[in-house]
mmCIF file of C-alpha atoms in Angstrom:
data_model
loop_
_atom_site.group_PDB
_atom_site.id
_atom_site.type_symbol
_atom_site.label_atom_id
_atom_site.label_comp_id
_atom_site.label_asym_id
_atom_site.label_seq_id
_atom_site.Cartn_x
_atom_site.Cartn_y
_atom_site.Cartn_z
ATOM 1 C CA MET A 1 41.945 31.983 -59.095
ATOM 2 C CA LYS A 2 44.780 33.302 -56.930
ATOM 3 C CA LEU A 3 43.305 31.766 -53.871
ATOM 4 C CA GLN A 4 42.625 28.487 -55.572
ATOM 5 C CA ARG A 5 46.248 28.279 -56.927
ATOM 6 C CA LYS A 6 47.682 29.021 -53.486
ATOM 7 C CA ASN A 7 45.533 26.443 -51.978
ATOM 8 C CA ARG A 8 46.428 23.802 -54.551
ATOM 9 C CA LEU A 9 50.074 24.331 -54.103
ATOM 10 C CA ARG A 10 49.851 24.437 -50.317
ATOM 11 C CA ALA A 11 47.946 21.055 -50.400
ATOM 12 C CA THR A 12 50.570 19.425 -52.611
ATOM 13 C CA ALA A 13 53.322 20.990 -50.521
ATOM 14 C CA LEU A 14 51.940 19.609 -47.242
ATOM 15 C CA GLY A 15 51.727 16.124 -48.858
ATOM 16 C CA ALA A 16 55.178 16.370 -49.843
ATOM 17 C CA LEU A 17 56.450 17.541 -46.459
ATOM 18 C CA ALA A 18 54.482 14.516 -44.975
ATOM 19 C CA VAL A 19 56.422 12.270 -47.145
ATOM 20 C CA SER A 20 59.643 14.117 -46.186
ATOM 21 C CA GLY A 21 58.768 13.830 -42.566
ATOM 22 C CA ALA A 22 58.464 10.081 -42.878
ATOM 23 C CA LEU A 23 61.785 9.840 -44.652
ATOM 24 C CA VAL A 24 63.412 11.760 -41.840
ATOM 25 C CA LEU A 25 62.063 9.436 -39.251
ATOM 26 C CA THR A 26 63.319 6.443 -41.272
ATOM 27 C CA ALA A 27 66.909 8.148 -41.502
ATOM 28 C CA CYS A 28 66.914 8.594 -37.813
ATOM 29 C CA GLY A 29 67.192 4.816 -37.467
ATOM 30 C CA SER A 30 69.493 4.577 -40.308
ATOM 31 C CA ASP A 31 73.400 3.774 -40.306
ATOM 32 C CA ASN A 32 73.741 6.505 -43.029
ATOM 33 C CA ASN A 33 73.365 10.140 -41.762
ATOM 34 C CA SER A 34 76.215 11.665 -43.633
ATOM 35 C CA GLY A 35 74.046 14.299 -45.221
ATOM 36 C CA ASP A 36 75.681 13.763 -48.642
ATOM 37 C CA GLY A 37 72.336 13.338 -50.521
ATOM 38 C CA SER A 38 72.276 9.614 -50.152
ATOM 39 C CA THR A 39 69.616 7.136 -49.053
ATOM 40 C CA GLY A 40 70.208 4.065 -47.157
ATOM 41 C CA GLY A 41 69.906 2.336 -43.974
ATOM 42 C CA SER A 42 69.877 -0.949 -42.092
ATOM 43 C CA GLY A 43 67.104 -2.564 -44.115
ATOM 44 C CA GLU A 44 65.128 -3.503 -40.880
ATOM 45 C CA LYS A 45 61.759 -4.750 -41.839
ATOM 46 C CA THR A 46 59.260 -2.032 -40.674
ATOM 47 C CA SER A 47 56.066 -2.448 -42.724
ATOM 48 C CA ALA A 48 53.627 -5.193 -43.639
ATOM 49 C CA ALA A 49 54.453 -7.521 -46.373
ATOM 50 C CA SER A 50 53.978 -6.168 -49.750
ATOM 51 C CA ASN A 51 54.393 -7.585 -53.328
ATOM 52 C CA ILE A 52 58.154 -6.798 -53.484
ATOM 53 C CA LYS A 53 60.181 -10.141 -54.219
ATOM 54 C CA CYS A 54 63.570 -9.945 -52.666
ATOM 55 C CA ASP A 55 64.694 -12.926 -54.704
ATOM 56 C CA ASP A 56 68.461 -13.125 -54.746
ATOM 57 C CA ALA A 57 68.966 -9.767 -53.286
ATOM 58 C CA LYS A 58 71.789 -9.343 -50.522
ATOM 59 C CA GLY A 59 74.107 -7.102 -49.083
ATOM 60 C CA GLN A 60 74.640 -3.356 -50.192
ATOM 61 C CA LEU A 61 73.842 -1.940 -53.732
ATOM 62 C CA ARG A 62 75.285 1.462 -54.485
ATOM 63 C CA ALA A 63 73.899 3.688 -57.163
ATOM 64 C CA SER A 64 74.067 7.449 -58.055
ATOM 65 C CA GLY A 65 72.835 10.026 -60.684
ATOM 66 C CA SER A 66 69.880 12.097 -61.460
ATOM 67 C CA SER A 67 68.635 14.440 -58.673
ATOM 68 C CA ALA A 68 65.370 14.680 -60.580
ATOM 69 C CA GLN A 69 64.299 11.256 -59.531
ATOM 70 C CA LYS A 70 65.703 11.649 -55.821
ATOM 71 C CA ASN A 71 62.230 11.944 -54.249
ATOM 72 C CA ALA A 72 60.936 8.988 -56.079
ATOM 73 C CA MET A 73 64.198 7.025 -55.284
ATOM 74 C CA ASP A 74 63.783 7.977 -51.612
ATOM 75 C CA LEU A 75 60.410 6.288 -51.384
ATOM 76 C CA TRP A 76 61.282 3.155 -53.498
ATOM 77 C CA VAL A 77 64.421 2.735 -51.235
ATOM 78 C CA LYS A 78 62.440 2.897 -48.084
ATOM 79 C CA ASN A 79 59.647 0.628 -49.288
ATOM 80 C CA TYR A 80 62.080 -1.894 -50.597
ATOM 81 C CA MET A 81 64.500 -2.162 -47.566
ATOM 82 C CA ALA A 82 61.363 -2.305 -45.398
ATOM 83 C CA ALA A 83 60.455 -5.559 -47.256
ATOM 84 C CA CYS A 84 63.842 -7.046 -47.892
ATOM 85 C CA SER A 85 65.603 -7.309 -44.573
ATOM 86 C CA GLY A 86 69.342 -7.257 -44.682
ATOM 87 C CA VAL A 87 69.665 -5.439 -48.081
ATOM 88 C CA GLU A 88 70.828 -1.936 -48.088
ATOM 89 C CA ILE A 89 70.289 0.352 -51.253
ATOM 90 C CA ASN A 90 72.436 3.466 -51.319
ATOM 91 C CA TYR A 91 71.373 5.896 -53.956
ATOM 92 C CA LYS A 92 73.426 9.055 -53.896
ATOM 93 C CA SER A 93 71.653 12.017 -55.747
ATOM 94 C CA SER A 94 74.154 14.061 -57.640
ATOM 95 C CA SER A 95 73.474 14.501 -61.351
ATOM 96 C CA SER A 96 73.133 12.556 -64.612
ATOM 97 C CA GLY A 97 76.608 13.274 -65.683
ATOM 98 C CA GLU A 98 78.202 12.012 -62.406
ATOM 99 C CA GLY A 99 76.054 9.027 -62.380
ATOM 100 C CA ILE A 100 77.103 7.821 -65.801
ATOM 101 C CA ILE A 101 80.663 8.608 -64.972
ATOM 102 C CA ALA A 102 80.373 6.411 -61.819
ATOM 103 C CA PHE A 103 78.693 3.626 -63.779
ATOM 104 C CA ASN A 104 81.239 3.577 -66.588
ATOM 105 C CA GLN A 105 83.933 3.330 -63.783
ATOM 106 C CA GLY A 106 82.301 0.354 -62.338
ATOM 107 C CA THR A 107 81.714 1.972 -58.793
ATOM 108 C CA VAL A 108 77.958 1.700 -58.843
ATOM 109 C CA GLY A 109 75.342 -1.175 -59.738
ATOM 110 C CA PHE A 110 73.235 1.220 -61.777
ATOM 111 C CA ALA A 111 73.019 4.989 -62.521
ATOM 112 C CA GLY A 112 70.059 7.351 -62.950
ATOM 113 C CA SER A 113 70.286 9.628 -65.991
ATOM 114 C CA ASP A 114 67.673 12.165 -67.280
ATOM 115 C CA SER A 115 68.984 11.546 -70.854
ATOM 116 C CA ALA A 116 69.891 8.418 -72.720
ATOM 117 C CA LEU A 117 73.485 7.306 -72.989
ATOM 118 C CA LYS A 118 75.499 8.909 -76.038
ATOM 119 C CA PRO A 119 77.361 6.604 -78.289
ATOM 120 C CA GLU A 120 80.666 7.367 -76.771
ATOM 121 C CA GLU A 121 79.255 6.611 -73.235
ATOM 122 C CA VAL A 122 77.905 3.207 -74.452
ATOM 123 C CA ALA A 123 81.402 2.467 -75.828
ATOM 124 C CA ASP A 124 83.053 3.356 -72.409
ATOM 125 C CA SER A 125 80.473 1.176 -70.663
ATOM 126 C CA LYS A 126 81.734 -1.837 -72.339
ATOM 127 C CA LYS A 127 84.801 -1.795 -70.073
ATOM 128 C CA THR A 128 82.485 -2.185 -67.098
ATOM 129 C CA CYS A 129 79.896 -4.397 -68.523
ATOM 130 C CA LYS A 130 82.696 -6.724 -69.991
ATOM 131 C CA THR A 131 80.454 -9.104 -72.155
ATOM 132 C CA GLY A 132 77.906 -6.411 -72.857
ATOM 133 C CA GLN A 133 76.980 -2.636 -72.648
ATOM 134 C CA GLY A 134 75.152 -0.121 -70.795
ATOM 135 C CA ILE A 135 71.418 0.325 -71.761
ATOM 136 C CA ASN A 136 68.692 2.748 -70.771
ATOM 137 C CA LEU A 137 65.702 1.603 -68.886
ATOM 138 C CA PRO A 138 62.976 4.383 -68.629
ATOM 139 C CA MET A 139 61.702 4.236 -65.091
ATOM 140 C CA VAL A 140 60.494 7.845 -64.047
ATOM 141 C CA GLY A 141 58.598 10.425 -65.948
ATOM 142 C CA GLY A 142 57.471 13.844 -65.071
ATOM 143 C CA PRO A 143 57.319 17.663 -66.009
ATOM 144 C CA ILE A 144 60.193 19.800 -65.784
ATOM 145 C CA ALA A 145 58.708 22.691 -63.850
ATOM 146 C CA VAL A 146 59.777 26.377 -64.566
ATOM 147 C CA GLY A 147 59.416 28.003 -61.161
ATOM 148 C CA PHE A 148 59.373 31.604 -60.593
ATOM 149 C CA HIS A 149 59.434 34.052 -57.538
ATOM 150 C CA LEU A 150 57.785 37.518 -58.414
ATOM 151 C CA GLU A 151 56.301 39.389 -55.422
ATOM 152 C CA GLY A 152 52.650 40.271 -56.331
ATOM 153 C CA VAL A 153 52.403 37.655 -59.269
ATOM 154 C CA ASP A 154 51.038 34.284 -58.554
ATOM 155 C CA SER A 155 50.258 33.140 -62.047
ATOM 156 C CA LEU A 156 52.405 33.425 -65.168
ATOM 157 C CA THR A 157 52.208 32.136 -68.718
ATOM 158 C CA LEU A 158 55.117 31.808 -70.996
ATOM 159 C CA ASP A 159 55.753 30.201 -74.452
ATOM 160 C CA ALA A 160 58.947 28.366 -75.680
ATOM 161 C CA PRO A 161 60.445 31.524 -77.532
ATOM 162 C CA THR A 162 59.974 33.672 -74.556
ATOM 163 C CA LEU A 163 61.511 31.178 -72.141
ATOM 164 C CA ALA A 164 64.488 30.727 -74.752
ATOM 165 C CA LYS A 165 65.073 34.495 -74.629
ATOM 166 C CA ILE A 166 64.846 34.682 -70.883
ATOM 167 C CA PHE A 167 67.298 31.940 -70.314
ATOM 168 C CA ASP A 168 69.654 33.312 -73.135
ATOM 169 C CA ASN A 169 69.611 36.649 -71.299
ATOM 170 C CA LYS A 170 67.826 38.420 -74.253
ATOM 171 C CA ILE A 171 64.861 39.328 -72.161
ATOM 172 C CA LYS A 172 66.151 40.966 -69.002
ATOM 173 C CA LYS A 173 62.968 42.633 -67.266
ATOM 174 C CA TRP A 174 59.879 41.203 -66.059
ATOM 175 C CA ASN A 175 57.672 43.743 -67.659
ATOM 176 C CA ASP A 176 59.048 43.147 -71.095
ATOM 177 C CA PRO A 177 56.541 43.334 -73.891
ATOM 178 C CA ALA A 178 56.686 39.670 -74.871
ATOM 179 C CA ILE A 179 55.942 38.616 -71.274
ATOM 180 C CA ALA A 180 53.116 41.327 -70.903
ATOM 181 C CA LYS A 181 51.518 40.088 -74.115
ATOM 182 C CA LEU A 182 51.335 36.546 -72.821
ATOM 183 C CA ASN A 183 49.816 37.781 -69.480
ATOM 184 C CA ASP A 184 47.158 40.268 -70.333
ATOM 185 C CA GLY A 185 46.164 42.207 -67.309
ATOM 186 C CA ALA A 186 48.848 41.083 -65.004
ATOM 187 C CA LYS A 187 50.771 43.689 -62.987
ATOM 188 C CA LEU A 188 54.279 42.939 -64.020
ATOM 189 C CA PRO A 189 57.082 44.854 -62.235
ATOM 190 C CA ASP A 190 59.952 46.721 -63.787
ATOM 191 C CA LYS A 191 62.397 44.220 -62.005
ATOM 192 C CA ALA A 192 65.353 42.425 -63.398
ATOM 193 C CA ILE A 193 64.991 38.625 -64.206
ATOM 194 C CA GLN A 194 67.406 36.559 -62.300
ATOM 195 C CA ALA A 195 67.605 33.377 -64.224
ATOM 196 C CA PHE A 196 69.052 30.207 -62.397
ATOM 197 C CA HIS A 197 70.590 27.116 -64.045
ATOM 198 C CA ARG A 198 72.250 23.898 -63.041
ATOM 199 C CA SER A 199 76.039 24.426 -62.351
ATOM 200 C CA GLU A 200 77.071 20.787 -63.033
ATOM 201 C CA ASP A 201 76.293 18.446 -66.067
ATOM 202 C CA SER A 202 72.503 17.652 -65.866
ATOM 203 C CA GLY A 203 70.103 15.737 -67.849
ATOM 204 C CA THR A 204 67.537 18.166 -66.796
ATOM 205 C CA THR A 205 69.450 20.957 -68.351
ATOM 206 C CA GLN A 206 69.719 18.763 -71.619
ATOM 207 C CA ASN A 207 65.912 17.998 -71.531
ATOM 208 C CA LEU A 208 65.286 21.798 -71.195
ATOM 209 C CA GLY A 209 67.684 22.393 -74.201
ATOM 210 C CA LYS A 210 65.773 19.603 -76.144
ATOM 211 C CA TYR A 211 62.518 21.360 -75.634
ATOM 212 C CA LEU A 212 63.655 24.739 -76.447
ATOM 213 C CA GLY A 213 65.529 23.796 -79.459
ATOM 214 C CA ALA A 214 62.520 21.850 -80.873
ATOM 215 C CA ALA A 215 59.732 24.333 -79.910
ATOM 216 C CA ALA A 216 61.718 27.659 -80.406
ATOM 217 C CA PRO A 217 64.417 26.897 -82.824
ATOM 218 C CA SER A 218 64.714 30.532 -84.055
ATOM 219 C CA ASP A 219 65.440 31.674 -80.483
ATOM 220 C CA TRP A 220 67.570 28.788 -79.013
ATOM 221 C CA LYS A 221 70.562 27.974 -81.160
ATOM 222 C CA TYR A 222 72.547 25.820 -78.649
ATOM 223 C CA GLU A 223 73.015 22.117 -78.941
ATOM 224 C CA ALA A 224 71.108 20.220 -76.273
ATOM 225 C CA GLU A 225 73.954 19.245 -73.855
ATOM 226 C CA LYS A 226 74.031 18.416 -70.032
ATOM 227 C CA LYS A 227 76.468 21.374 -69.630
ATOM 228 C CA TRP A 228 74.553 24.884 -69.484
ATOM 229 C CA PRO A 229 75.357 26.569 -72.785
ATOM 230 C CA ALA A 230 74.115 30.025 -72.636
ATOM 231 C CA PRO A 231 75.842 33.229 -71.301
ATOM 232 C CA GLY A 232 74.675 35.015 -68.215
ATOM 233 C CA GLY A 233 72.402 33.784 -65.591
ATOM 234 C CA GLN A 234 73.381 32.301 -62.266
ATOM 235 C CA ALA A 235 74.503 28.733 -61.331
ATOM 236 C CA ALA A 236 73.320 26.481 -58.459
ATOM 237 C CA SER A 237 73.959 22.710 -57.653
ATOM 238 C CA GLY A 238 71.274 20.145 -58.315
ATOM 239 C CA SER A 239 67.717 20.687 -58.709
ATOM 240 C CA SER A 240 67.368 21.273 -55.005
ATOM 241 C CA GLY A 241 69.926 24.198 -55.253
ATOM 242 C CA VAL A 242 68.156 25.784 -58.247
ATOM 243 C CA ALA A 243 64.786 25.483 -56.423
ATOM 244 C CA ALA A 244 66.386 26.993 -53.148
ATOM 245 C CA GLN A 245 67.577 30.034 -55.042
ATOM 246 C CA VAL A 246 64.166 30.606 -56.820
ATOM 247 C CA LYS A 247 62.458 30.295 -53.500
ATOM 248 C CA GLN A 248 64.749 32.837 -51.853
ATOM 249 C CA VAL A 249 65.171 35.474 -54.628
ATOM 250 C CA ASP A 250 62.613 37.866 -55.620
ATOM 251 C CA GLY A 251 62.598 38.147 -59.640
ATOM 252 C CA ALA A 252 64.100 34.643 -60.037
ATOM 253 C CA ILE A 253 63.191 31.958 -62.498
ATOM 254 C CA GLY A 254 64.820 28.409 -62.812
ATOM 255 C CA TYR A 255 63.901 24.812 -63.763
ATOM 256 C CA PHE A 256 63.650 21.730 -61.712
ATOM 257 C CA GLU A 257 61.408 18.514 -61.132
ATOM 258 C CA LEU A 258 57.868 19.294 -60.154
ATOM 259 C CA SER A 259 58.161 17.753 -56.524
ATOM 260 C CA TYR A 260 60.716 20.429 -55.821
ATOM 261 C CA ALA A 261 58.301 23.125 -56.627
ATOM 262 C CA ALA A 262 55.546 21.497 -54.636
ATOM 263 C CA SER A 263 57.486 20.931 -51.447
ATOM 264 C CA GLN A 264 58.756 24.448 -51.270
ATOM 265 C CA ASP A 265 55.493 26.093 -52.599
ATOM 266 C CA ILE A 266 57.033 27.694 -55.561
ATOM 267 C CA SER A 267 54.801 29.036 -58.242
ATOM 268 C CA THR A 268 55.271 27.350 -61.494
ATOM 269 C CA VAL A 269 54.980 28.751 -65.265
ATOM 270 C CA ASP A 270 51.986 27.644 -67.332
ATOM 271 C CA ILE A 271 53.184 27.175 -70.757
ATOM 272 C CA ASN A 272 51.413 28.464 -74.025
ATOM 273 C CA THR A 273 51.899 25.638 -76.532
ATOM 274 C CA GLY A 274 49.708 27.144 -79.282
ATOM 275 C CA GLY A 275 46.857 25.022 -78.044
ATOM 276 C CA ALA A 276 43.476 25.928 -76.812
ATOM 277 C CA ALA A 277 44.798 26.908 -73.466
ATOM 278 C CA PRO A 278 48.177 27.295 -71.558
ATOM 279 C CA VAL A 279 49.018 24.071 -69.839
ATOM 280 C CA LYS A 280 50.046 23.669 -66.095
ATOM 281 C CA ALA A 281 52.966 21.716 -64.966
ATOM 282 C CA THR A 282 51.237 18.732 -63.384
ATOM 283 C CA SER A 283 52.151 14.948 -63.528
ATOM 284 C CA GLU A 284 48.781 14.266 -65.258
ATOM 285 C CA ASN A 285 49.564 16.783 -67.948
ATOM 286 C CA ALA A 286 53.067 15.350 -68.268
ATOM 287 C CA SER A 287 51.680 11.886 -68.736
ATOM 288 C CA LYS A 288 49.637 12.868 -71.902
ATOM 289 C CA ALA A 289 52.960 14.083 -73.401
ATOM 290 C CA ILE A 290 54.927 11.029 -72.423
ATOM 291 C CA ALA A 291 52.260 8.631 -73.542
ATOM 292 C CA ALA A 292 53.199 9.571 -77.173
ATOM 293 C CA ALA A 293 56.787 8.685 -76.799
ATOM 294 C CA LYS A 294 58.339 5.962 -79.091
ATOM 295 C CA VAL A 295 61.113 3.712 -78.384
ATOM 296 C CA LYS A 296 64.185 4.677 -80.386
ATOM 297 C CA GLY A 297 66.801 2.293 -78.942
ATOM 298 C CA THR A 298 67.674 -0.923 -80.422
ATOM 299 C CA GLY A 299 67.975 -4.363 -79.040
ATOM 300 C CA LYS A 300 67.490 -4.190 -75.184
ATOM 301 C CA ASP A 301 68.011 -0.590 -75.094
ATOM 302 C CA LEU A 302 64.770 1.294 -74.476
ATOM 303 C CA ALA A 303 65.681 5.009 -74.970
ATOM 304 C CA LEU A 304 62.660 7.153 -75.859
ATOM 305 C CA ASP A 305 61.889 9.701 -78.456
ATOM 306 C CA LEU A 306 59.731 12.539 -76.828
ATOM 307 C CA ASP A 307 57.600 15.037 -78.758
ATOM 308 C CA TYR A 308 58.446 18.419 -77.312
ATOM 309 C CA THR A 309 56.221 20.283 -79.881
ATOM 310 C CA THR A 310 52.965 18.633 -79.027
ATOM 311 C CA LYS A 311 49.891 20.920 -79.127
ATOM 312 C CA ALA A 312 47.743 18.037 -77.815
ATOM 313 C CA GLU A 313 44.901 19.286 -75.543
ATOM 314 C CA GLY A 314 46.298 19.285 -71.894
ATOM 315 C CA ALA A 315 49.766 17.915 -72.722
ATOM 316 C CA TYR A 316 52.569 19.664 -70.968
ATOM 317 C CA PRO A 317 55.492 19.534 -73.430
ATOM 318 C CA LEU A 318 58.571 20.265 -71.207
ATOM 319 C CA VAL A 319 59.066 16.654 -69.837
ATOM 320 C CA LEU A 320 61.816 14.315 -69.034
ATOM 321 C CA VAL A 321 62.272 10.725 -68.521
ATOM 322 C CA THR A 322 64.748 9.440 -66.077
ATOM 323 C CA TYR A 323 66.536 6.230 -67.119
ATOM 324 C CA GLU A 324 68.138 3.619 -64.975
ATOM 325 C CA VAL A 325 71.374 2.665 -66.741
ATOM 326 C CA VAL A 326 72.399 -1.012 -66.415
ATOM 327 C CA CYS A 327 74.565 -3.578 -68.135
ATOM 328 C CA ASP A 328 72.476 -5.776 -70.431
ATOM 329 C CA THR A 329 74.976 -8.635 -69.835
ATOM 330 C CA GLY A 330 78.080 -8.557 -67.702
ATOM 331 C CA ASN A 331 76.711 -7.191 -64.541
ATOM 332 C CA LYS A 332 78.762 -7.917 -61.374
ATOM 333 C CA ALA A 333 77.756 -11.138 -59.778
ATOM 334 C CA ASP A 334 77.641 -9.874 -56.186
ATOM 335 C CA THR A 335 75.095 -7.118 -57.141
ATOM 336 C CA LEU A 336 73.193 -8.700 -60.099
ATOM 337 C CA GLY A 337 70.501 -10.233 -57.948
ATOM 338 C CA THR A 338 69.861 -6.902 -56.085
ATOM 339 C CA VAL A 339 69.907 -4.839 -59.200
ATOM 340 C CA LYS A 340 67.175 -7.155 -60.744
ATOM 341 C CA SER A 341 65.140 -7.360 -57.666
ATOM 342 C CA PHE A 342 64.998 -3.658 -56.845
ATOM 343 C CA LEU A 343 64.410 -2.509 -60.425
ATOM 344 C CA THR A 344 61.704 -5.282 -60.786
ATOM 345 C CA TYR A 345 59.938 -3.474 -57.791
ATOM 346 C CA THR A 346 60.309 0.014 -59.230
ATOM 347 C CA ALA A 347 59.027 -1.057 -62.570
ATOM 348 C CA SER A 348 56.047 -2.957 -60.915
ATOM 349 C CA ASP A 349 52.456 -1.482 -60.665
ATOM 350 C CA GLU A 350 53.188 -1.049 -57.056
ATOM 351 C CA GLY A 351 56.429 0.863 -57.814
ATOM 352 C CA GLN A 352 54.999 3.000 -60.489
ATOM 353 C CA LYS A 353 51.914 3.958 -58.315
ATOM 354 C CA VAL A 354 54.391 5.513 -55.895
ATOM 355 C CA LEU A 355 55.285 7.880 -58.822
ATOM 356 C CA SER A 356 51.709 9.224 -59.135
ATOM 357 C CA GLU A 357 51.556 9.740 -55.281
ATOM 358 C CA ALA A 358 54.800 11.732 -55.246
ATOM 359 C CA GLY A 359 53.962 13.887 -58.270
ATOM 360 C CA TYR A 360 55.718 12.178 -60.993
ATOM 361 C CA ALA A 361 54.372 10.516 -64.134
ATOM 362 C CA PRO A 362 54.461 6.670 -64.394
ATOM 363 C CA ILE A 363 56.042 5.178 -67.520
ATOM 364 C CA PRO A 364 53.154 4.404 -70.193
ATOM 365 C CA ALA A 365 52.033 0.718 -69.686
ATOM 366 C CA GLU A 366 53.148 -0.466 -73.092
ATOM 367 C CA ILE A 367 56.779 0.853 -72.619
ATOM 368 C CA ASN A 368 56.866 -0.373 -69.037
ATOM 369 C CA ALA A 369 56.149 -3.838 -70.191
ATOM 370 C CA LYS A 370 59.248 -4.039 -72.184
ATOM 371 C CA VAL A 371 61.068 -2.616 -69.177
ATOM 372 C CA ARG A 372 59.998 -5.452 -66.966
ATOM 373 C CA GLU A 373 60.854 -7.938 -69.580
ATOM 374 C CA THR A 374 64.376 -6.530 -70.022
ATOM 375 C CA ILE A 375 65.108 -6.473 -66.316
ATOM 376 C CA GLY A 376 64.144 -10.137 -66.183
ATOM 377 C CA SER A 377 66.783 -10.751 -68.795
ATOM 378 C CA LEU A 378 69.626 -9.029 -67.261
ATOM 379 C CA SER A 379 72.621 -11.312 -66.512
#
């Protein structure tokens, strides 16, 4: 089992590194090499024609937000700009909170957020959208992986109550009886747990909080907010920063989107949901959980209600959905055509297929059909 796990992770990581290498080569020909986490370039056509429709796209489109979708956005931007010569998409990977602030300040055409807009954020958006308001378009799904680094331990199972106590600084040693009970026969060291969380407002943090609050209500008493709520632990910036710390520190545990674990060969926790067997963090298993989501938004808003307490066979419950936040009406005339063209591609069969290939979970077809319809109606 140990060898199989290592081989699986290594193969996934090599695939991710191959993608990363392709992006580096693209960036070398780009006008944007600032290293600030942005993606962009000259838009020079470098690939055969695809089904991407450039329509009224033109000039530069700035967007920012969720770091969880960065790896998907990198691929989308690369493919789109190869097909649409003269168009530049610049997505700055920061955090969901920063993306929404930028959107409501009118400095970006759309924002990426791992949680739906709050009522007060919708109210703020009306200043930018003028005749309309901000809405949520679910575009990227996937598991929130709980990565760990524990020398001599390659496989680890935890449940929601135990995760809650670890991140709340209540369980402090790796050989704690609660962990040992879930990992019969494992040689757990008498080593301090070093739990890492996001330093900035993060939709990934909020989704972790929603999961813990729903699946372990007796052990996680905090409201699900973008700001990290619990005492103790150590902070790092972005999903990439948390993943880097877990990779480097023996005894570490943290949370981030699965592709960060795959690209850095970080072992991930299997979650005991109370079902027949612990569930691994894979895009396929996340898809099983996301498929049960219901639309809770009204009008053109497509915010989803996720079931974090599912015990369905093979369904990984710790999931997130990243939304692209746009104006339903009142979009800026100079970027509207590009916003609609680009998001039409990301929501297309071709765009969603990219997600599967990059370790994400595509949005369920029934919901995605509504997303496409809404994109077409943006004005």
